CSV table of C-alpha atoms in Angstrom, one decimal:
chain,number,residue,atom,x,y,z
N,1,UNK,CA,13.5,-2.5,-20.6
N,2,UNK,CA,13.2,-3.4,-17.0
N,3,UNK,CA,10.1,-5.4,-15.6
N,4,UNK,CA,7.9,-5.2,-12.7
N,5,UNK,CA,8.1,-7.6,-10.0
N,6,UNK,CA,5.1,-8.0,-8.2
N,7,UNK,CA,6.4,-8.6,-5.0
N,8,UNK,CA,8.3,-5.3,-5.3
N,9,UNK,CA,5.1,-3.5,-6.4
N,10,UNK,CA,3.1,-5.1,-3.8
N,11,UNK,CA,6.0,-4.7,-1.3
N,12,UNK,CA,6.4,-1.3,-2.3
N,13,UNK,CA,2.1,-0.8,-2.0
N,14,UNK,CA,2.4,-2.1,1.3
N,15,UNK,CA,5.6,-0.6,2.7
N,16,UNK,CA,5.3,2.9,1.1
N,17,UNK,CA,8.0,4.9,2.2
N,18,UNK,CA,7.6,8.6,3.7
N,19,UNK,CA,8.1,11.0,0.9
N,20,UNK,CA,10.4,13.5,2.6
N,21,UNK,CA,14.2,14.5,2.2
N,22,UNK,CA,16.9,13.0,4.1
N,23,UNK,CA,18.0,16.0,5.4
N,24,UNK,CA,15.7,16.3,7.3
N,25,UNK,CA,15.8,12.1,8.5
N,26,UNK,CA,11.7,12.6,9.4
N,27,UNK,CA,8.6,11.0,8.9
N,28,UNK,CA,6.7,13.6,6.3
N,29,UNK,CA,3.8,15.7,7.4
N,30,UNK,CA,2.5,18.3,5.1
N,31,UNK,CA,-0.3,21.0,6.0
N,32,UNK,CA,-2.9,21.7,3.4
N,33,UNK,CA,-4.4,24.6,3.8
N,34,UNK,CA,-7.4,26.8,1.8
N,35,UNK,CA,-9.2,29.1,2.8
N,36,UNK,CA,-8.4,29.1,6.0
N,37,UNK,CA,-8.8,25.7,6.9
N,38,UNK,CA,-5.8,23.8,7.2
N,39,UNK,CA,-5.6,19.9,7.3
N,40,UNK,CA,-3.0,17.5,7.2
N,41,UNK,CA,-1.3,15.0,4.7
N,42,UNK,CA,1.3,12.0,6.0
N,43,UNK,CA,2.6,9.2,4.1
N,44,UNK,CA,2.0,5.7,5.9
N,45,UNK,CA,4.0,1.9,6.3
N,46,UNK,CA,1.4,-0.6,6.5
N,47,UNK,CA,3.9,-3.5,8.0
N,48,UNK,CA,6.8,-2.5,10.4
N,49,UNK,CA,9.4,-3.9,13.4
N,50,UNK,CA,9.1,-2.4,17.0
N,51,UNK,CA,11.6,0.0,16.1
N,52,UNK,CA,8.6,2.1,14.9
N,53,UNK,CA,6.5,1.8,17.9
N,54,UNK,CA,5.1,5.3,18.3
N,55,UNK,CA,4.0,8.1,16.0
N,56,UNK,CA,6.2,11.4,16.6
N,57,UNK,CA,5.3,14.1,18.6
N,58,UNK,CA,4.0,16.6,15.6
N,59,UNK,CA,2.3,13.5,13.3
N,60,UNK,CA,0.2,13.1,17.0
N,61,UNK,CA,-0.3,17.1,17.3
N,62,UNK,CA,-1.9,17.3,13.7
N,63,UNK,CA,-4.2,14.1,14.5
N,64,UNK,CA,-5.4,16.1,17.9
N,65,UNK,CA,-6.1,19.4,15.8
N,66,UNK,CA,-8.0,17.7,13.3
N,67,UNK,CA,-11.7,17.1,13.3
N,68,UNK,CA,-11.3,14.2,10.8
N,69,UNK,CA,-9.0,11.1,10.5
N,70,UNK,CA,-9.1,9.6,6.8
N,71,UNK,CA,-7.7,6.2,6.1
N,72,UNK,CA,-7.2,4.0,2.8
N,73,UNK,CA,-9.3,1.1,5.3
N,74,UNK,CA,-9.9,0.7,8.8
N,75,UNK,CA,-8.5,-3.0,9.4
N,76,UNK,CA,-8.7,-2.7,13.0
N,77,UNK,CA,-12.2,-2.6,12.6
N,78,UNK,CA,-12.7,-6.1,10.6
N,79,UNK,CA,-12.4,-8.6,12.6
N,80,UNK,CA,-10.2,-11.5,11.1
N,81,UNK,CA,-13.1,-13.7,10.9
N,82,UNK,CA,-14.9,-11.0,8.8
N,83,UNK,CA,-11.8,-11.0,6.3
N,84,UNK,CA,-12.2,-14.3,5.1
N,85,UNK,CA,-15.4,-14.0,4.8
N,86,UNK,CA,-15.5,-10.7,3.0
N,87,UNK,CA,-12.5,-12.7,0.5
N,88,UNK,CA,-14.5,-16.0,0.6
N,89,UNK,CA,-17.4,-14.1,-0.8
N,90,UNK,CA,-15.0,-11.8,-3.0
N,91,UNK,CA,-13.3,-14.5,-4.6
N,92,UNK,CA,-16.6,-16.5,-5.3
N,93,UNK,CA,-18.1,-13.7,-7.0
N,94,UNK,CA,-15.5,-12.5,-9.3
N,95,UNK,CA,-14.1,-13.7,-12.1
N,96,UNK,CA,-10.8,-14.9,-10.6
N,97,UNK,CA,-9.8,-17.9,-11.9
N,98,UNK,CA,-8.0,-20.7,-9.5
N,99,UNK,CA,-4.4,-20.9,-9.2
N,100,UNK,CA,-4.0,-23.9,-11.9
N,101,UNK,CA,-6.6,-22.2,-14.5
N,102,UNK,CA,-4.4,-19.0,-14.2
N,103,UNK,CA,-1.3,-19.7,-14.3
N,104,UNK,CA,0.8,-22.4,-17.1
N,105,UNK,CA,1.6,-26.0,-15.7
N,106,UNK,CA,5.9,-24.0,-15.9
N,107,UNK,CA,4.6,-21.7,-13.6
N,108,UNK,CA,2.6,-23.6,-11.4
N,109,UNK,CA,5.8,-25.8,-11.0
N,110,UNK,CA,7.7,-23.0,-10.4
N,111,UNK,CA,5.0,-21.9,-7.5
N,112,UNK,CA,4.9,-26.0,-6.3
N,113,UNK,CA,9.0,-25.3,-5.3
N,114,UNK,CA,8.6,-22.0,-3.6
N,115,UNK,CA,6.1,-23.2,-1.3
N,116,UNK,CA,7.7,-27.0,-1.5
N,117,UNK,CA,11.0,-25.5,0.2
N,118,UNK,CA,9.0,-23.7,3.3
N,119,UNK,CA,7.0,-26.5,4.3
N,120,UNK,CA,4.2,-26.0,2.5
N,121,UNK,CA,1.5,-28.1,0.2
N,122,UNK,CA,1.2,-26.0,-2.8
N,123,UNK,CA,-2.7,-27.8,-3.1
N,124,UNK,CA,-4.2,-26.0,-0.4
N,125,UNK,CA,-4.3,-22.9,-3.0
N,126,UNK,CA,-5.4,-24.4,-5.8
N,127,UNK,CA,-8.9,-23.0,-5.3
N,128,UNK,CA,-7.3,-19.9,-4.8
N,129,UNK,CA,-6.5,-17.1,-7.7
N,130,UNK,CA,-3.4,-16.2,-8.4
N,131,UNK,CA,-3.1,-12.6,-6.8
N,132,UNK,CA,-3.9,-13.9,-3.6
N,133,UNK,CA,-1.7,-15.9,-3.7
N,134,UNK,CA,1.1,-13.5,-4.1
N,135,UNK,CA,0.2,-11.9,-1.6
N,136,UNK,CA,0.4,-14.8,0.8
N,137,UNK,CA,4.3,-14.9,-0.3
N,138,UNK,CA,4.2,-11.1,0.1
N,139,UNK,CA,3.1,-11.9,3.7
N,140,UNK,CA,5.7,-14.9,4.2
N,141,UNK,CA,8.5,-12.9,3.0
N,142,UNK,CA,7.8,-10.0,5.8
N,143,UNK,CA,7.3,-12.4,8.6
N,144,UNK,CA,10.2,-13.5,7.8
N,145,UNK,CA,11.8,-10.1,7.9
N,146,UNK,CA,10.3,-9.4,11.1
N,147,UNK,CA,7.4,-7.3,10.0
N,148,UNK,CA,3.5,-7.2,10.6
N,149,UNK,CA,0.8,-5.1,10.7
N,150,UNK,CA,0.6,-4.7,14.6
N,151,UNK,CA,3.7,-2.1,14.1
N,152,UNK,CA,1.8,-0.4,10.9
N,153,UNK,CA,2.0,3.6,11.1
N,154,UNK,CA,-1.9,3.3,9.8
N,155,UNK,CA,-3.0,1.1,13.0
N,156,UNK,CA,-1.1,3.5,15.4
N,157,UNK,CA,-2.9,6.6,13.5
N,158,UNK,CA,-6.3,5.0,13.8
N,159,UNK,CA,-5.8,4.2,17.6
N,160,UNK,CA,-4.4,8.0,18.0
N,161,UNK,CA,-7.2,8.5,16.7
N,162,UNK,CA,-10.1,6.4,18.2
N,163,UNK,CA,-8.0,7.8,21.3
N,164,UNK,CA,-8.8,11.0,21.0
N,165,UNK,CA,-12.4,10.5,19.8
N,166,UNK,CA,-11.8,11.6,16.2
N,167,UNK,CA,-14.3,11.1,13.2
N,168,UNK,CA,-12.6,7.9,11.3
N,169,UNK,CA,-13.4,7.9,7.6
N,170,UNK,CA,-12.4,5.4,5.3
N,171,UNK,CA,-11.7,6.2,1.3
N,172,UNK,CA,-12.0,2.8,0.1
N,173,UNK,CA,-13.9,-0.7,1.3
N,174,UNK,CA,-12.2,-3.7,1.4
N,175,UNK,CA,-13.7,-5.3,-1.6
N,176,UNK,CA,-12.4,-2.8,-3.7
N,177,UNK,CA,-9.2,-3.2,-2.3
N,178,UNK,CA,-9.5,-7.2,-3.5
N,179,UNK,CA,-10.4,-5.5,-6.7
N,180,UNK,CA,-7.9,-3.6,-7.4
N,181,UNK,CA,-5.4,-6.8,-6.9
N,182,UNK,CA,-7.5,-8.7,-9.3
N,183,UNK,CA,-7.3,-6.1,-11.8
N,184,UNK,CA,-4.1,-6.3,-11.7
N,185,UNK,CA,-3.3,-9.8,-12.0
N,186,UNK,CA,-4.6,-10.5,-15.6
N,187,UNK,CA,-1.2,-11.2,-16.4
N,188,UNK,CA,-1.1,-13.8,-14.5
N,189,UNK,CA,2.3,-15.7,-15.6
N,190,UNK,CA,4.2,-12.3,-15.7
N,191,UNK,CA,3.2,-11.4,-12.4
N,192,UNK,CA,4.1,-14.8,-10.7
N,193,UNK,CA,7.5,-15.8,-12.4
N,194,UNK,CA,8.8,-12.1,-11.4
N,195,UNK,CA,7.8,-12.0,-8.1
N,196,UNK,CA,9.9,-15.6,-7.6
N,197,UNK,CA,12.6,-14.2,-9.4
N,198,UNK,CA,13.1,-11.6,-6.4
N,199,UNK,CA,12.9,-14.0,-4.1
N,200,UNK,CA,16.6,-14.3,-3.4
N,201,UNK,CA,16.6,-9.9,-3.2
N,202,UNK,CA,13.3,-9.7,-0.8
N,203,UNK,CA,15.5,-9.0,2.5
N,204,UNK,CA,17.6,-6.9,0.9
N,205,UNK,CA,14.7,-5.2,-0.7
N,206,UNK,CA,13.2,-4.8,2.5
N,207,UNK,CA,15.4,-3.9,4.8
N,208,UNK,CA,16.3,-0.9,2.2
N,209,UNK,CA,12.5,0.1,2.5
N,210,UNK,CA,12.2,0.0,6.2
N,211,UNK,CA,15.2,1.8,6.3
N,212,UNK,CA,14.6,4.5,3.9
N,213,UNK,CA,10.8,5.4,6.2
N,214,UNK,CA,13.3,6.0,9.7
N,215,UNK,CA,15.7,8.1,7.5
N,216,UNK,CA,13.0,10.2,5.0
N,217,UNK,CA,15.1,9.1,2.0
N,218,UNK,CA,13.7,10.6,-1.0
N,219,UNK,CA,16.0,9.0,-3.5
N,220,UNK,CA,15.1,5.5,-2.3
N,221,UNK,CA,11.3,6.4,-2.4
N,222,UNK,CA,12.0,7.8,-6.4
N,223,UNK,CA,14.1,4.4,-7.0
N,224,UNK,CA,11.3,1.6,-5.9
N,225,UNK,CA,9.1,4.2,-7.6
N,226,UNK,CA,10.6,3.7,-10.8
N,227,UNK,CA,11.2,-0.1,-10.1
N,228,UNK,CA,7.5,-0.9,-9.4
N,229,UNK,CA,6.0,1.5,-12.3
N,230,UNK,CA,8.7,1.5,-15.2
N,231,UNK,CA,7.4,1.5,-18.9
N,232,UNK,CA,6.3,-2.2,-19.1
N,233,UNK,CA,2.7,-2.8,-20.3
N,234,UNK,CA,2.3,-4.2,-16.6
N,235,UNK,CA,3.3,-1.9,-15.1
N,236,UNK,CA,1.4,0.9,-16.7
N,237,UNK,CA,-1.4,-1.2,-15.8
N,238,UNK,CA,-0.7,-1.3,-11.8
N,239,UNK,CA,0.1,1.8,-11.9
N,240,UNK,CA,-3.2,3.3,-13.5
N,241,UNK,CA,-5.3,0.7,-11.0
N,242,UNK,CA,-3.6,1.1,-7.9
N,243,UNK,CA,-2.0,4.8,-7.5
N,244,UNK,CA,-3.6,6.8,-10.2
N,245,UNK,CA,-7.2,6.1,-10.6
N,246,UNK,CA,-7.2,5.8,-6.6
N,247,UNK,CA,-5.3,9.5,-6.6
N,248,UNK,CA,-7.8,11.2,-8.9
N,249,UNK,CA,-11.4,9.3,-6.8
N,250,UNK,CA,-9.8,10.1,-3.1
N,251,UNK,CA,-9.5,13.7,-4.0
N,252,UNK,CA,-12.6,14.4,-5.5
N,253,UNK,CA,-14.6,12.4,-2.6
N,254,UNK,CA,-12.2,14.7,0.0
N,255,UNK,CA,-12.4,18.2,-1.6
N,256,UNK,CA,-16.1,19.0,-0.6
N,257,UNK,CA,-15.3,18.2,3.3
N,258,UNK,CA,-12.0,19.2,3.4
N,259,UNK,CA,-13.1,23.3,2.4
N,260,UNK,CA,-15.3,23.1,5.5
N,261,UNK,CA,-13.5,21.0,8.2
N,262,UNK,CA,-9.9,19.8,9.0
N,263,UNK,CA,-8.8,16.4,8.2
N,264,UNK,CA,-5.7,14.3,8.9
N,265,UNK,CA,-5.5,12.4,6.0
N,266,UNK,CA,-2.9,9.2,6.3
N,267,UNK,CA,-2.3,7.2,3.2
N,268,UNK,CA,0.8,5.1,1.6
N,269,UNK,CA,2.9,7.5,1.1
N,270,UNK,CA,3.4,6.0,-3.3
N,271,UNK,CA,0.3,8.4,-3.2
N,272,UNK,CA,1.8,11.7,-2.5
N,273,UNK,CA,4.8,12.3,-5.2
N,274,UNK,CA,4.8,12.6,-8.6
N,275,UNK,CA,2.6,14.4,-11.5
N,276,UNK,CA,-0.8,11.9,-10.6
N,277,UNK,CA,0.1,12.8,-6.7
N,278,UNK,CA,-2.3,14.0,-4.2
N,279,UNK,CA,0.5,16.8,-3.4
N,280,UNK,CA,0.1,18.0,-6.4
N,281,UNK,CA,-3.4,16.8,-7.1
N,282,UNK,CA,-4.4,19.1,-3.8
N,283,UNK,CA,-1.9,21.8,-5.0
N,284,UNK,CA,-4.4,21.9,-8.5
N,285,UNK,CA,-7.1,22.3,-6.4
N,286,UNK,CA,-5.7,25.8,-5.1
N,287,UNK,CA,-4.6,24.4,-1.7
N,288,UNK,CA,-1.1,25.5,-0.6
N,289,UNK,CA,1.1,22.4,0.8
N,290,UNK,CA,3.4,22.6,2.7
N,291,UNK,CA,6.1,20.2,4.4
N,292,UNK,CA,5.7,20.9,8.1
């Protein structure tokens, strides 16, 4: 039986390749379209390289034609002051436990070394949960790779957007984005001793990912698919809490709106294939999808 790594899942939540076919070697954009009113679905990268400086031409064209922009979260609109406040408060209120309640004194070793060999003084997180802090070596591991958010397909879309004086709406806040992690991370050793264990794979891992979103591979998108959300008890779990449950809520808080006015809807793109997809979750719905 394979395992989930949670760098790969969160790497692959973050990253989320476009769902299209490498013959075609494009960024995905699908219309959806019912009764005569036809919006727009695109799979987003959260992190990227200045290679992907610019949105093409027909991603920008549906954005324009649209009345609506829908995100997963506006982060250009917290400040970053605002985000440690909003995960100060998160953090205080939940039920999260601190890194050395969380995790087993092997584990916490194991932790002390990873952050030991890059400088860093593994006591600075010991008020902090586990899941956060895996996705501060998420973070590490794509700075060192080159990547941040200022290159994100979801910040370009929103400034398209804000451009062009769209509506922005937002499917989620950010709390529940915290939650989601924390839901997550109630396997606590699991989750941390597989994520170091892909350490030594991250920029290969990586680099496959960017490289799949510039070429539309489909078959790379299916394989970290299958990686992140395999048969493990785990990874049933993420997969129910952060693509499923999220799939189902987005479309039935869109569906009212989107029989009346057009929306450009922009999400990581782990949301559009398979049987719990909003492709086919739309496609249910009587809408006709089509790749564009």
């Amino acid at each position: 039986m394979k395992h989930i790594s949670f760098f790969k899942l969160v790497s692959s939540f973050c990253l989320l390749l476009f769902f299209s076919t490498l013959s075609q070697a494009a960024p995905a954009l699908w219309s959806v379209e019912k009764n005569g009113v036809t919006s727009y679905l695109f799979g987003t990268v959260h992190v990227g390289d200045p290679s992907m400086q610019g949105l093409p031409d027909k991603v920008k064209s549906a954005i324009e034609q649209s009345e609506n922009t829908v995100v997963e979260l506006n982060m250009s609109a917290l400040s970053p002051f605002e985000i440690q406040n909003k995960t100060a408060a998160f953090i205080a209120n939940s039920n999260s436990r601190p890194l050395p309640q969380a995790v087993s004194q092997k584990v916490y070793k194991q932790l002390e070394t990873y952050f030991t060999k890059r400088g860093i003084n593994i006591a600075l997180f010991n008020s902090t949960p586990a899941w956060a802090v895996i996705l501060t070596i998420v973070q590490l591991e794509y700075q060192k790779a080159g990547l941040t958010d200022t290159y994100g397909i979801d910040k370009q879309v929103i400034a398209h957007a804000i451009k062009h004086k769209k509506n922005i709406k937002e499917l989620e806040l950010f709390e529940q984005q915290l939650e989601m992690f924390s839901q997550i991370a109630i396997m606590s050793d699991e989750m941390v001793t597989q994520t170091l264990s892909q350490m030594r794979e991250a920029d290969d891992f990586i680099k496959d990912m960017i490289e799949a979103w510039k070429t539309g591979d489909d078959a790379i998108l299916s394989k970290y698919y299958e990686l992140s959300f395999d048969d493990s008890k785990y990874a049933r779990l993420a997969e129910q809490v952060l693509v499923i449950e999220r799939n189902h809520t987005w479309v039935r808080t869109l569906l009212p709106d989107m029989s009346k006015t057009s929306h450009f809807i922009a999400v990581g793109a782990l949301h559009l294939p398979k049987q719990h997809g909003l492709i086919e979750l739309l496609k249910a719905q009587g809408f006709i999808v089509k790749r564009i």
